[in-house]
């Protein structure tokens, strides 16, 4: 099972000024966390509560329908293009980067066993999209469009371009139909209308599941299955961990523990939450976590309607790369951070460093040791240096990077985030701060009904003109 080690958060390890008195905290907060865990799981079926993501690991019918489609189209496509942004993109990308070969797209077709390369279009940079079109053969490409509403400007603009190119390639919308699969609302929205009108295959984004909590819906599971990932194992991992995370005893519930610790460090003046996987394959999990933490917990209003402007700031780091870029700041900069490491216990492959320079003492010590030994030594050294410098840190240990444990890792972080939101007394499932910028974009692009916002979006009388240098 996924393991959580909070030892290096304690006053015993990082001192009374920067650590937490863990035994006292368990005693003082046990009853409160018991209530919050009960409330979270008791409301997972509430209509309008945005907590149905808690059920996704149990939806075997969803996995079966996705797998049936993936099996049916296997071998038909050389490339999968996923159009989405934010929660419609980050989770699926992290999933494929973790569970496929690190250089999947470069493997010859025989090594991929008829499974497609994958490409995520998560921006509206024309250079990126133009470059992608340069390398795609649209005759053997499947486009997965992900948008619950079908009005996401970034996603739909890319779809409009690719749809036009597909029609140009095949001669008609009907001939191009099987090269598009949609992931959208079950009954409403523009993409659902297009599915009904044009006969596209379409999978559902469940009601009351927000984008950043949707990775275990068709949003993430469909691209995974299309590329050969065992999605039933993902669900099994979630179900097995869920039995642990429903435990109302704070001492036995690691997601409740880290939610509480992160909250208390924020109150202590440590508003920055650094996540640092020591794994190339899990590097994209950091990007997914940044959205999950920032969009869920950064809020102006609390549940009582009071202005609070609250929210810890997530920071992405990757070991060992960021030992040579950020760890100087982490060790000697402000005492405003709490760290969560992700360690992989057993690698998929063991690669040994040859004893290539036995007569060079400064290199010979590396010979005949594995790269995983070196990676673990780097991790333990970074953790030890942070601890010595009184920087609180915790570690999530993943036994190995498989669909089973990957599902557990992301589900752990989702539950942790929901419980942290309850501690901050804010709604972790809305994102009102994102909506205003969306409306300004609509106005500037000429969408009907938003004309009154054009001047405001352009800055109006408040616009500042920089002097020429």
Coordinates of C-alpha atoms in Angstrom, one line a residue:
X1 CA 0.0 0.0 0.0
X2 CA 1.0 3.6 -0.5
X3 CA 2.8 4.8 2.7
X4 CA 3.0 8.2 4.3
X5 CA 5.9 9.2 6.6
X6 CA 5.4 12.4 8.6
X7 CA 8.4 11.9 10.9
X8 CA 10.3 14.9 9.6
X9 CA 7.5 17.3 10.3
X10 CA 7.8 16.9 14.0
X11 CA 9.4 19.3 16.6
X12 CA 11.8 16.4 17.4
X13 CA 13.3 16.6 13.9
X14 CA 13.0 20.3 12.8
X15 CA 12.7 22.1 16.1
X16 CA 9.9 23.7 18.0
X17 CA 9.9 26.9 15.9
X18 CA 9.3 25.1 12.6
X19 CA 7.9 21.7 13.5
X20 CA 4.6 20.4 14.8
X21 CA 4.1 18.8 18.2
X22 CA 2.5 15.7 16.6
X23 CA 1.3 13.9 19.7
X24 CA -0.5 17.0 20.9
X25 CA -2.0 17.5 17.5
X26 CA -3.3 14.0 17.3
X27 CA -5.0 14.5 20.6
X28 CA -6.4 18.0 19.9
X29 CA -7.6 17.4 16.3
X30 CA -8.6 13.8 16.4
X31 CA -12.3 14.6 16.9
X32 CA -12.4 17.4 14.4
X33 CA -10.8 15.2 11.7
X34 CA -13.2 12.4 12.4
X35 CA -16.1 14.7 11.8
X36 CA -14.6 16.0 8.5
X37 CA -13.9 12.5 7.2
X38 CA -17.4 11.4 8.0
X39 CA -18.9 14.5 6.3
X40 CA -16.8 14.1 3.2
X41 CA -17.8 10.5 2.6
X42 CA -21.4 10.9 3.7
X43 CA -22.0 13.6 1.1
X44 CA -20.4 11.7 -1.9
X45 CA -23.8 11.1 -3.5
X46 CA -25.3 14.5 -2.8
X47 CA -26.7 16.2 -5.9
X48 CA -24.8 19.4 -6.5
X49 CA -22.1 18.6 -3.9
X50 CA -19.3 18.0 -6.5
X51 CA -18.1 15.0 -4.6
X52 CA -19.1 12.2 -7.0
X53 CA -15.4 11.8 -7.9
X54 CA -15.2 9.7 -4.7
X55 CA -17.3 7.0 -6.5
X56 CA -15.2 6.8 -9.7
X57 CA -13.0 4.0 -8.5
X58 CA -16.1 1.8 -8.0
X59 CA -17.6 2.5 -11.5
X60 CA -16.8 -0.9 -13.1
X61 CA -19.4 -0.2 -15.9
X62 CA -17.4 2.9 -16.9
X63 CA -14.2 0.9 -17.2
X64 CA -15.9 -1.9 -19.1
X65 CA -17.4 0.5 -21.7
X66 CA -14.1 2.4 -22.2
X67 CA -12.2 -0.9 -22.5
X68 CA -14.7 -2.2 -25.1
X69 CA -14.2 0.9 -27.2
X70 CA -10.4 0.8 -26.9
X71 CA -10.4 -2.9 -27.9
X72 CA -12.6 -2.2 -30.8
X73 CA -10.4 0.6 -32.3
X74 CA -7.1 -1.0 -31.4
X75 CA -4.8 -1.1 -34.4
X76 CA -6.8 1.5 -36.4
X77 CA -4.8 4.6 -35.3
X78 CA -1.1 5.5 -35.1
X79 CA -1.7 8.7 -33.1
X80 CA -4.1 9.9 -30.4
X81 CA -4.6 13.7 -30.0
X82 CA -6.1 14.8 -26.8
X83 CA -7.7 18.2 -26.8
X84 CA -8.3 19.6 -23.3
X85 CA -7.0 22.1 -20.8
X86 CA -6.5 22.2 -17.1
X87 CA -8.3 19.3 -15.5
X88 CA -9.2 17.9 -18.9
X89 CA -5.6 17.5 -19.7
X90 CA -3.2 17.4 -16.8
X91 CA -4.4 14.2 -15.2
X92 CA -4.5 12.2 -18.4
X93 CA -1.1 13.4 -19.4
X94 CA 0.4 12.5 -15.9
X95 CA -1.2 9.1 -16.2
X96 CA 0.3 8.3 -19.6
X97 CA 3.7 9.7 -18.7
X98 CA 3.8 7.6 -15.6
X99 CA 2.5 4.3 -17.0
X100 CA 3.9 4.1 -20.5
X101 CA 7.5 3.7 -21.7
X102 CA 9.4 7.0 -21.0
X103 CA 9.9 7.4 -24.8
X104 CA 6.7 5.9 -25.9
X105 CA 6.2 8.1 -28.9
X106 CA 9.7 7.2 -30.2
X107 CA 9.1 3.5 -30.0
X108 CA 8.7 1.7 -33.4
X109 CA 5.1 0.6 -34.0
X110 CA 5.9 -3.1 -33.4
X111 CA 7.2 -2.2 -29.8
X112 CA 3.9 -0.3 -29.2
X113 CA 2.0 -3.4 -30.3
X114 CA -0.5 -1.4 -32.5
X115 CA -1.1 1.2 -29.8
X116 CA -1.0 4.9 -30.7
X117 CA 1.4 7.6 -29.9
X118 CA -0.2 10.3 -27.8
X119 CA -0.2 14.1 -28.1
X120 CA -1.9 16.6 -25.7
X121 CA -2.9 20.0 -27.1
X122 CA -3.4 22.0 -23.9
X123 CA -2.6 25.5 -25.2
X124 CA -3.7 27.8 -28.1
X125 CA -0.2 28.5 -29.2
X126 CA -0.5 28.3 -33.0
X127 CA 3.1 27.3 -33.3
X128 CA 2.5 24.2 -31.2
X129 CA -0.6 23.2 -33.1
X130 CA 1.0 23.9 -36.5
X131 CA 3.9 21.8 -35.6
X132 CA 1.7 18.9 -34.5
X133 CA -0.1 19.0 -37.8
X134 CA 3.2 18.7 -39.5
X135 CA 3.9 15.4 -37.9
X136 CA 0.4 13.8 -37.9
X137 CA -1.1 11.6 -40.6
X138 CA -4.7 12.5 -40.1
X139 CA -5.8 9.3 -41.9
X140 CA -4.6 7.3 -38.9
X141 CA -5.3 9.8 -36.1
X142 CA -8.0 9.7 -33.4
X143 CA -9.0 13.0 -31.8
X144 CA -10.3 12.9 -28.3
X145 CA -12.1 16.2 -27.4
X146 CA -12.6 16.8 -23.7
X147 CA -14.9 19.6 -22.5
X148 CA -17.9 19.2 -20.2
X149 CA -19.7 22.3 -21.6
X150 CA -18.3 22.3 -25.1
X151 CA -17.7 26.0 -24.8
X152 CA -14.1 25.9 -23.6
X153 CA -12.5 28.3 -26.0
X154 CA -9.1 26.7 -26.0
X155 CA -10.3 23.2 -26.6
X156 CA -13.0 24.0 -29.1
X157 CA -10.8 26.3 -31.2
X158 CA -8.4 23.4 -31.6
X159 CA -11.2 21.0 -32.4
X160 CA -12.6 23.4 -35.0
X161 CA -9.2 23.3 -36.7
X162 CA -8.7 19.6 -36.5
X163 CA -12.3 18.9 -37.6
X164 CA -11.8 21.1 -40.7
X165 CA -8.6 19.3 -41.5
X166 CA -10.2 15.9 -41.0
X167 CA -13.1 16.8 -43.4
X168 CA -10.5 18.1 -45.9
X169 CA -8.7 14.8 -45.6
X170 CA -11.7 12.5 -45.8
X171 CA -14.0 14.5 -48.0
X172 CA -17.0 14.8 -45.6
X173 CA -18.0 15.0 -41.9
X174 CA -19.5 11.5 -42.2
X175 CA -16.3 10.0 -43.5
X176 CA -14.3 11.7 -40.7
X177 CA -16.7 10.7 -37.9
X178 CA -14.9 7.7 -36.6
X179 CA -11.7 9.7 -36.1
X180 CA -13.3 11.8 -33.3
X181 CA -14.4 10.6 -29.8
X182 CA -15.9 13.1 -27.3
X183 CA -15.8 13.3 -23.5
X184 CA -18.5 15.6 -22.3
X185 CA -21.6 16.1 -20.3
X186 CA -24.1 13.3 -20.3
X187 CA -27.1 15.2 -21.6
X188 CA -26.3 18.9 -22.2
X189 CA -23.7 21.2 -23.8
X190 CA -22.4 21.8 -27.3
X191 CA -20.3 18.7 -27.6
X192 CA -23.3 16.5 -26.6
X193 CA -25.3 18.3 -29.3
X194 CA -22.6 17.6 -31.8
X195 CA -22.4 14.0 -30.7
X196 CA -26.1 13.6 -31.3
X197 CA -26.1 15.5 -34.6
X198 CA -23.0 13.9 -36.2
X199 CA -23.0 10.4 -34.5
X200 CA -19.7 10.8 -32.7
X201 CA -18.9 8.2 -30.0
X202 CA -19.1 10.1 -26.8
X203 CA -18.2 9.3 -23.2
X204 CA -19.6 11.0 -20.1
X205 CA -18.1 13.4 -17.6
X206 CA -20.3 12.7 -14.6
X207 CA -22.5 15.3 -13.0
X208 CA -20.9 16.8 -9.9
X209 CA -17.4 15.9 -10.9
X210 CA -15.2 19.0 -11.5
X211 CA -12.4 19.0 -14.0
X212 CA -9.5 18.8 -11.6
X213 CA -11.1 15.8 -9.8
X214 CA -12.0 14.0 -13.1
X215 CA -8.9 12.0 -13.9
X216 CA -10.5 8.7 -13.0
X217 CA -13.5 9.4 -15.2
X218 CA -13.4 8.9 -18.9
X219 CA -11.3 12.1 -19.0
X220 CA -8.3 10.2 -17.9
X221 CA -9.3 6.6 -18.3
X222 CA -10.2 6.8 -22.0
X223 CA -6.7 8.0 -23.2
X224 CA -5.2 5.5 -20.8
X225 CA -7.1 2.6 -22.2
X226 CA -6.5 3.7 -25.8
X227 CA -2.8 3.5 -25.1
X228 CA -3.0 0.1 -23.5
X229 CA -3.0 1.0 -19.7
X230 CA -4.9 -1.5 -17.5
X231 CA -7.6 0.8 -16.2
X232 CA -9.2 -1.9 -14.1
X233 CA -6.0 -2.0 -12.0
X234 CA -6.2 1.7 -11.5
X235 CA -9.7 1.3 -10.1
X236 CA -8.7 -1.6 -7.9
X237 CA -5.9 0.5 -6.4
X238 CA -8.3 3.3 -5.6
X239 CA -10.8 0.9 -3.9
X240 CA -8.1 -0.7 -1.7
X241 CA -6.8 2.7 -0.6
X242 CA -10.3 4.1 -0.1
X243 CA -10.9 1.6 2.7
X244 CA -7.9 3.2 4.5
X245 CA -8.9 6.8 3.8
X246 CA -12.5 6.3 5.1
X247 CA -11.0 5.5 8.5
X248 CA -12.1 8.3 10.9
X249 CA -9.2 7.7 13.3
X250 CA -6.7 10.4 12.5
X251 CA -3.8 8.2 13.5
X252 CA -4.8 5.6 10.8
X253 CA -5.8 8.0 8.0
X254 CA -2.7 9.4 6.1
X255 CA -4.7 11.7 3.8
X256 CA -6.4 13.3 6.8
X257 CA -3.0 13.6 8.5
X258 CA -1.4 15.5 5.6
X259 CA -4.4 17.7 5.1
X260 CA -4.2 18.7 8.7
X261 CA -0.4 19.1 8.7
X262 CA -0.5 21.3 5.6
X263 CA -3.3 23.4 7.1
X264 CA -1.4 23.9 10.4
X265 CA 1.8 24.8 8.6
X266 CA -0.1 27.4 6.7
X267 CA -1.4 28.9 10.0
X268 CA 2.2 28.8 11.2
X269 CA 3.4 31.0 8.4
X270 CA 4.4 28.4 5.8
X271 CA 2.0 29.1 2.9
X272 CA 4.0 27.3 0.2
X273 CA 3.5 23.6 -0.4
X274 CA 6.3 22.0 -2.4
X275 CA 5.7 18.6 -4.0
X276 CA 8.8 16.8 -5.2
X277 CA 8.7 13.3 -6.8
X278 CA 12.0 11.5 -7.1
X279 CA 10.9 9.9 -10.3
X280 CA 11.1 10.9 -14.0
X281 CA 7.9 9.0 -14.6
X282 CA 6.0 10.9 -11.9
X283 CA 7.3 14.3 -12.8
X284 CA 4.0 15.3 -14.5
X285 CA 2.1 14.5 -11.2
X286 CA 3.6 17.7 -9.9
X287 CA 1.9 19.7 -12.6
X288 CA -1.4 18.0 -11.9
X289 CA -1.0 18.6 -8.2
X290 CA -0.3 22.3 -8.7
X291 CA -3.7 22.8 -10.3
X292 CA -5.5 20.6 -7.8
X293 CA -4.1 22.4 -4.8
X294 CA -4.2 26.0 -6.2
X295 CA -7.6 25.9 -7.8
X296 CA -9.2 24.0 -5.0
X297 CA -7.8 26.0 -2.0
X298 CA -7.1 29.5 -3.3
X299 CA -10.4 31.3 -2.5
X300 CA -11.6 34.8 -1.7
X301 CA -14.7 33.8 0.3
X302 CA -15.2 31.2 2.9
X303 CA -18.4 29.1 3.2
X304 CA -20.0 31.8 5.5
X305 CA -19.5 34.4 2.8
X306 CA -16.7 36.2 4.6
X307 CA -13.7 37.6 2.6
X308 CA -10.7 35.6 3.7
X309 CA -8.3 35.5 0.7
X310 CA -6.9 32.2 1.7
X311 CA -4.9 29.5 0.0
X312 CA -1.5 27.7 0.1
X313 CA 0.7 28.1 -2.9
X314 CA 1.8 24.9 -4.6
X315 CA 5.3 24.7 -6.1
X316 CA 6.4 22.0 -8.5
X317 CA 9.8 20.4 -8.1
X318 CA 11.4 17.2 -9.4
X319 CA 14.2 15.2 -8.0
X320 CA 17.0 15.1 -8.7
X321 CA 16.8 17.9 -11.3
X322 CA 15.7 20.6 -8.9
X323 CA 18.5 19.8 -6.4
X324 CA 20.5 21.8 -8.9
X325 CA 18.0 24.6 -9.3
X326 CA 15.7 25.1 -6.3
X327 CA 17.2 23.3 -3.3
X328 CA 19.5 26.2 -2.5
X329 CA 16.4 28.3 -1.9
X330 CA 14.6 25.5 -0.1
X331 CA 17.5 25.0 2.4
X332 CA 18.6 28.6 3.0
X333 CA 15.7 30.8 1.9
X334 CA 12.6 31.9 3.9
X335 CA 11.0 29.4 6.4
X336 CA 7.8 29.6 4.4
X337 CA 7.6 26.1 2.9
X338 CA 6.5 22.6 3.7
X339 CA 7.6 19.7 1.5
X340 CA 6.1 16.5 0.3
X341 CA 8.5 14.1 -1.4
X342 CA 7.3 11.2 -3.5
X343 CA 9.6 8.2 -3.4
X344 CA 9.4 5.1 -5.6
X345 CA 10.5 2.0 -3.7
X346 CA 11.2 -0.4 -6.6
X347 CA 12.0 0.7 -10.1
X348 CA 10.7 -1.2 -13.1
X349 CA 14.2 -1.7 -14.4
X350 CA 17.5 -2.0 -12.6
X351 CA 20.4 -0.4 -14.4
X352 CA 23.9 -0.7 -13.1
X353 CA 26.6 1.9 -13.4
X354 CA 29.7 0.2 -15.0
X355 CA 33.0 0.4 -13.2
X356 CA 34.4 2.3 -16.2
X357 CA 37.1 4.4 -14.4
X358 CA 38.4 2.2 -11.5
X359 CA 41.6 4.2 -11.1
X360 CA 39.8 7.5 -10.7
X361 CA 38.8 7.7 -7.0
X362 CA 36.3 10.6 -7.6
X363 CA 34.4 8.3 -10.0
X364 CA 35.3 4.8 -9.0
X365 CA 32.8 4.9 -6.0
X366 CA 29.9 4.9 -8.4
X367 CA 30.9 1.8 -10.2
X368 CA 28.8 -1.4 -9.8
X369 CA 26.0 0.5 -8.1
X370 CA 22.6 0.9 -9.6
X371 CA 21.1 4.1 -10.8
X372 CA 18.2 3.5 -8.3
X373 CA 20.7 3.4 -5.5
X374 CA 22.0 6.7 -6.6
X375 CA 18.5 8.2 -7.0
X376 CA 17.6 7.0 -3.4
X377 CA 20.9 8.4 -2.1
X378 CA 20.1 11.8 -3.7
X379 CA 16.6 11.7 -2.2
X380 CA 17.7 10.8 1.3
X381 CA 20.4 13.4 1.2
X382 CA 18.0 16.1 0.2
X383 CA 15.6 15.1 2.9
X384 CA 18.4 15.0 5.5
X385 CA 19.7 18.5 4.4
X386 CA 16.2 20.0 4.6
X387 CA 15.6 18.4 8.0
X388 CA 18.9 19.7 9.3
X389 CA 18.0 23.1 8.1
X390 CA 14.7 22.9 10.0
X391 CA 12.6 22.6 6.9
X392 CA 9.5 20.3 7.6
X393 CA 9.0 17.6 5.1
X394 CA 7.0 14.4 4.6
X395 CA 7.3 11.5 2.3
X396 CA 4.8 9.5 0.2
X397 CA 6.3 6.1 -0.7
X398 CA 5.0 4.4 -3.8
X399 CA 6.0 0.7 -3.9
X400 CA 6.4 0.8 -7.7
X401 CA 4.9 2.8 -10.6
X402 CA 2.0 0.6 -11.8
X403 CA -1.6 1.4 -12.6
X404 CA -2.6 0.1 -9.2
X405 CA -0.3 2.4 -7.2
X406 CA -0.6 5.3 -9.6
X407 CA -4.4 5.3 -8.9
X408 CA -3.7 5.3 -5.2
X409 CA -1.2 8.2 -5.4
X410 CA -3.6 10.6 -7.2
X411 CA -6.6 9.5 -5.2
X412 CA -4.7 10.1 -1.9
X413 CA -3.9 13.7 -3.1
X414 CA -7.5 14.3 -4.1
X415 CA -8.9 13.2 -0.7
X416 CA -6.2 15.2 1.1
X417 CA -7.2 18.3 -0.9
X418 CA -10.9 17.9 -0.1
X419 CA -10.2 17.6 3.6
X420 CA -7.8 20.6 3.5
X421 CA -10.6 22.6 2.0
X422 CA -12.9 21.6 4.9
X423 CA -10.2 22.8 7.4
X424 CA -9.9 26.1 5.6
X425 CA -13.7 26.4 5.6
X426 CA -13.8 27.1 1.9
X427 CA -15.4 25.3 -1.1
X428 CA -12.6 23.3 -2.7
X429 CA -14.9 22.4 -5.7
X430 CA -15.6 25.7 -7.3
X431 CA -13.3 28.2 -9.1
X432 CA -14.9 31.6 -9.3
X433 CA -11.5 33.3 -9.8
X434 CA -11.1 31.6 -13.1
X435 CA -14.5 32.6 -14.5
X436 CA -13.9 36.4 -14.9
X437 CA -10.9 35.9 -17.1
X438 CA -12.9 33.5 -19.3
X439 CA -15.6 36.1 -19.7
X440 CA -13.0 38.7 -20.7
X441 CA -11.6 36.3 -23.3
X442 CA -15.1 35.8 -24.7
X443 CA -15.5 39.6 -24.9
X444 CA -12.2 40.2 -26.7
X445 CA -12.9 37.4 -29.2
X446 CA -16.3 38.8 -30.0
X447 CA -18.6 36.2 -28.4
X448 CA -22.2 37.4 -28.4
X449 CA -23.5 38.5 -25.1
X450 CA -20.2 39.7 -23.7
X451 CA -19.8 43.0 -25.6
X452 CA -20.3 45.0 -22.4
X453 CA -17.0 43.6 -21.1
X454 CA -14.8 44.6 -24.0
X455 CA -13.6 47.9 -22.6
X456 CA -13.1 46.5 -19.1
X457 CA -11.1 43.6 -20.6
X458 CA -8.8 46.0 -22.4
X459 CA -8.1 48.0 -19.3
X460 CA -10.3 51.0 -20.1
X461 CA -9.2 54.2 -18.6
X462 CA -6.9 52.3 -16.2
X463 CA -4.6 51.1 -18.9
X464 CA -0.9 52.0 -18.4
X465 CA 1.3 52.7 -21.4
X466 CA 5.0 51.9 -20.9
X467 CA 7.5 54.6 -21.9
X468 CA 9.8 53.6 -24.7
X469 CA 13.2 52.5 -23.5

